[in-house]
Amino acid sequence: MNDEAQNTMGTPTPEELREQVERTRDELGQTVETLAAKADVKAQVKDKTGAVKEQAASASAQIREKTAQAAQLIKDRTPDAVQEKTAQVAAQARERAAQAKRYAAEKTPDPLLEKADRAATVARSNRTPLIAGGAVLIALLLIRRSWRRNR
């Protein structure tokens, strides 16, 4: 029995074994890469988040476009007389608000305006104590309310 006879009977040659080992390594590498991709939750979440962001941006753009179209359609269908009247009413409302502001400024005594201005300035410069005081007040009111409910 020689080596060639054994090879034809089913025993692989060293070259065949090397090829088989190489194929097995390639298959194993591909399997490992596939499993690693499935196990990479962070990348999957990132991909899905990107897809959701794109969908949201697309939906938002569509909504803006439809809203603009609807507004234009309403404007086109609204008679000019109504649009003019609406513009007049809006202008009158702005003018009356400005008049009320001027009237209030004229009728308010100067010392009161100065005190209000100083109080606003102090409040803007010392927000932290005001916020803390407000939080304490809210906490006390909540505690008081819970005591009343428990009675």
mmCIF file of C-alpha atoms in Angstrom:
data_model
loop_
_atom_site.group_PDB
_atom_site.id
_atom_site.type_symbol
_atom_site.label_atom_id
_atom_site.label_comp_id
_atom_site.label_asym_id
_atom_site.label_seq_id
_atom_site.Cartn_x
_atom_site.Cartn_y
_atom_site.Cartn_z
ATOM 1 C CA MET A 1 0.000 0.000 0.000
ATOM 2 C CA ASN A 2 1.398 3.243 -1.004
ATOM 3 C CA ASP A 3 0.393 6.829 -0.145
ATOM 4 C CA GLU A 4 -1.502 7.356 -3.397
ATOM 5 C CA ALA A 5 -3.707 4.356 -2.763
ATOM 6 C CA GLN A 6 -4.686 5.712 0.648
ATOM 7 C CA ASN A 7 -5.481 9.129 -0.793
ATOM 8 C CA THR A 8 -7.937 7.730 -3.295
ATOM 9 C CA MET A 9 -9.697 5.779 -0.571
ATOM 10 C CA GLY A 10 -10.774 8.891 1.361
ATOM 11 C CA THR A 11 -7.851 10.060 3.443
ATOM 12 C CA PRO A 12 -7.253 13.718 2.589
ATOM 13 C CA THR A 13 -3.858 14.939 1.507
ATOM 14 C CA PRO A 14 -2.048 17.613 3.504
ATOM 15 C CA GLU A 15 -2.946 20.188 0.829
ATOM 16 C CA GLU A 16 -6.642 19.251 1.073
ATOM 17 C CA LEU A 17 -6.461 19.530 4.851
ATOM 18 C CA ARG A 18 -4.916 23.024 4.555
ATOM 19 C CA GLU A 19 -7.700 24.111 2.176
ATOM 20 C CA GLN A 20 -10.343 22.680 4.508
ATOM 21 C CA VAL A 21 -8.788 24.461 7.496
ATOM 22 C CA GLU A 22 -8.679 27.737 5.522
ATOM 23 C CA ARG A 23 -12.353 27.420 4.500
ATOM 24 C CA THR A 24 -13.346 26.612 8.074
ATOM 25 C CA ARG A 25 -11.428 29.673 9.322
ATOM 26 C CA ASP A 26 -13.168 31.906 6.774
ATOM 27 C CA GLU A 27 -16.590 30.529 7.721
ATOM 28 C CA LEU A 28 -15.807 30.922 11.416
ATOM 29 C CA GLY A 29 -14.635 34.516 10.850
ATOM 30 C CA GLN A 30 -17.841 35.372 8.997
ATOM 31 C CA THR A 31 -19.931 33.765 11.736
ATOM 32 C CA VAL A 32 -18.071 35.715 14.424
ATOM 33 C CA GLU A 33 -18.545 38.985 12.499
ATOM 34 C CA THR A 34 -22.268 38.301 12.124
ATOM 35 C CA LEU A 35 -22.649 37.507 15.822
ATOM 36 C CA ALA A 36 -20.608 40.566 16.811
ATOM 37 C CA ALA A 37 -22.830 42.785 14.660
ATOM 38 C CA LYS A 38 -25.938 41.326 16.294
ATOM 39 C CA ALA A 39 -24.455 41.779 19.759
ATOM 40 C CA ASP A 40 -23.417 45.409 19.130
ATOM 41 C CA VAL A 41 -26.511 46.951 20.689
ATOM 42 C CA LYS A 42 -25.018 50.438 20.754
ATOM 43 C CA ALA A 43 -24.531 50.452 16.984
ATOM 44 C CA GLN A 44 -28.016 49.045 16.426
ATOM 45 C CA VAL A 45 -29.561 51.722 18.631
ATOM 46 C CA LYS A 46 -27.541 54.390 16.848
ATOM 47 C CA ASP A 47 -28.722 53.132 13.450
ATOM 48 C CA LYS A 48 -32.351 52.951 14.558
ATOM 49 C CA THR A 49 -32.126 56.392 16.163
ATOM 50 C CA GLY A 50 -30.779 57.825 12.939
ATOM 51 C CA ALA A 51 -33.592 56.217 10.977
ATOM 52 C CA VAL A 52 -36.214 57.561 13.397
ATOM 53 C CA LYS A 53 -34.682 61.049 13.225
ATOM 54 C CA GLU A 54 -34.829 60.958 9.442
ATOM 55 C CA GLN A 55 -38.465 59.845 9.549
ATOM 56 C CA ALA A 56 -39.336 62.582 12.043
ATOM 57 C CA ALA A 57 -37.599 65.228 9.950
ATOM 58 C CA SER A 58 -39.401 64.015 6.854
ATOM 59 C CA ALA A 59 -42.770 64.005 8.625
ATOM 60 C CA SER A 60 -42.091 67.461 10.044
ATOM 61 C CA ALA A 61 -41.247 68.812 6.606
ATOM 62 C CA GLN A 62 -44.413 67.291 5.172
ATOM 63 C CA ILE A 63 -46.526 68.791 7.956
ATOM 64 C CA ARG A 64 -44.955 72.227 7.433
ATOM 65 C CA GLU A 65 -45.578 71.998 3.716
ATOM 66 C CA LYS A 66 -49.204 70.923 4.162
ATOM 67 C CA THR A 67 -49.779 73.658 6.738
ATOM 68 C CA ALA A 68 -48.372 76.273 4.398
ATOM 69 C CA GLN A 69 -50.551 74.952 1.584
ATOM 70 C CA ALA A 70 -53.639 75.024 3.805
ATOM 71 C CA ALA A 71 -52.876 78.565 4.941
ATOM 72 C CA GLN A 72 -52.409 79.688 1.356
ATOM 73 C CA LEU A 73 -55.633 77.950 0.325
ATOM 74 C CA ILE A 74 -57.561 79.680 3.110
ATOM 75 C CA LYS A 75 -56.004 83.001 2.183
ATOM 76 C CA ASP A 76 -56.879 82.469 -1.476
ATOM 77 C CA ARG A 77 -60.478 81.572 -0.657
ATOM 78 C CA THR A 78 -60.979 84.422 1.807
ATOM 79 C CA PRO A 79 -62.544 87.458 0.149
ATOM 80 C CA ASP A 80 -60.390 90.577 -0.036
ATOM 81 C CA ALA A 81 -62.907 92.532 2.011
ATOM 82 C CA VAL A 82 -62.561 90.092 4.903
ATOM 83 C CA GLN A 83 -58.762 90.207 4.715
ATOM 84 C CA GLU A 84 -58.823 94.005 4.754
ATOM 85 C CA LYS A 85 -61.218 94.066 7.697
ATOM 86 C CA THR A 86 -59.023 91.579 9.577
ATOM 87 C CA ALA A 87 -55.957 93.731 8.945
ATOM 88 C CA GLN A 88 -57.850 96.821 10.166
ATOM 89 C CA VAL A 89 -59.006 95.087 13.342
ATOM 90 C CA ALA A 90 -55.476 93.853 14.053
ATOM 91 C CA ALA A 91 -54.077 97.350 13.531
ATOM 92 C CA GLN A 92 -56.728 98.827 15.847
ATOM 93 C CA ALA A 93 -55.941 96.252 18.518
ATOM 94 C CA ARG A 94 -52.215 97.068 18.312
ATOM 95 C CA GLU A 95 -52.945 100.785 18.518
ATOM 96 C CA ARG A 96 -55.249 100.386 21.532
ATOM 97 C CA ALA A 97 -52.657 98.263 23.313
ATOM 98 C CA ALA A 98 -50.032 100.949 22.681
ATOM 99 C CA GLN A 99 -52.453 103.623 23.953
ATOM 100 C CA ALA A 100 -53.165 101.621 27.094
ATOM 101 C CA LYS A 101 -49.442 101.255 27.709
ATOM 102 C CA ARG A 102 -48.864 105.002 27.268
ATOM 103 C CA TYR A 103 -51.865 105.821 29.488
ATOM 104 C CA ALA A 104 -50.636 103.513 32.233
ATOM 105 C CA ALA A 105 -47.148 105.010 32.016
ATOM 106 C CA GLU A 106 -48.537 108.572 32.156
ATOM 107 C CA LYS A 107 -50.900 107.956 35.070
ATOM 108 C CA THR A 108 -48.500 105.950 37.212
ATOM 109 C CA PRO A 109 -46.618 108.179 39.684
ATOM 110 C CA ASP A 110 -42.880 108.482 39.034
ATOM 111 C CA PRO A 111 -41.855 107.237 42.501
ATOM 112 C CA LEU A 112 -43.872 104.074 41.942
ATOM 113 C CA LEU A 113 -42.278 103.532 38.525
ATOM 114 C CA GLU A 114 -38.817 104.012 40.036
ATOM 115 C CA LYS A 115 -39.548 101.542 42.838
ATOM 116 C CA ALA A 116 -40.920 99.001 40.380
ATOM 117 C CA ASP A 117 -37.854 99.456 38.178
ATOM 118 C CA ARG A 118 -35.502 98.994 41.157
ATOM 119 C CA ALA A 119 -37.421 95.907 42.309
ATOM 120 C CA ALA A 120 -37.217 94.397 38.838
ATOM 121 C CA THR A 121 -33.480 95.117 38.648
ATOM 122 C CA VAL A 122 -32.855 93.562 42.063
ATOM 123 C CA ALA A 123 -34.941 90.532 41.155
ATOM 124 C CA ARG A 124 -33.012 90.055 37.902
ATOM 125 C CA SER A 125 -29.640 90.342 39.634
ATOM 126 C CA ASN A 126 -30.548 88.079 42.581
ATOM 127 C CA ARG A 127 -32.520 85.267 41.003
ATOM 128 C CA THR A 128 -31.069 82.461 43.110
ATOM 129 C CA PRO A 129 -32.472 83.648 46.463
ATOM 130 C CA LEU A 130 -35.840 84.356 44.852
ATOM 131 C CA ILE A 131 -35.975 80.907 43.288
ATOM 132 C CA ALA A 132 -34.901 79.273 46.546
ATOM 133 C CA GLY A 133 -37.497 81.258 48.488
ATOM 134 C CA GLY A 134 -40.179 80.302 45.982
ATOM 135 C CA ALA A 135 -39.196 76.638 46.241
ATOM 136 C CA VAL A 136 -39.350 76.777 50.050
ATOM 137 C CA LEU A 137 -42.755 78.467 49.904
ATOM 138 C CA ILE A 138 -44.092 75.818 47.523
ATOM 139 C CA ALA A 139 -42.698 73.034 49.710
ATOM 140 C CA LEU A 140 -44.342 74.526 52.811
ATOM 141 C CA LEU A 141 -47.668 74.878 51.012
ATOM 142 C CA LEU A 142 -47.504 71.265 49.835
ATOM 143 C CA ILE A 143 -46.667 70.029 53.344
ATOM 144 C CA ARG A 144 -49.509 72.075 54.806
ATOM 145 C CA ARG A 145 -51.922 70.708 52.208
ATOM 146 C CA SER A 146 -50.881 67.116 52.911
ATOM 147 C CA TRP A 147 -51.394 67.659 56.660
ATOM 148 C CA ARG A 148 -54.906 68.929 56.028
ATOM 149 C CA ARG A 149 -55.728 65.913 53.885
ATOM 150 C CA ASN A 150 -54.485 63.505 56.562
ATOM 151 C CA ARG A 151 -56.731 64.980 59.259
#
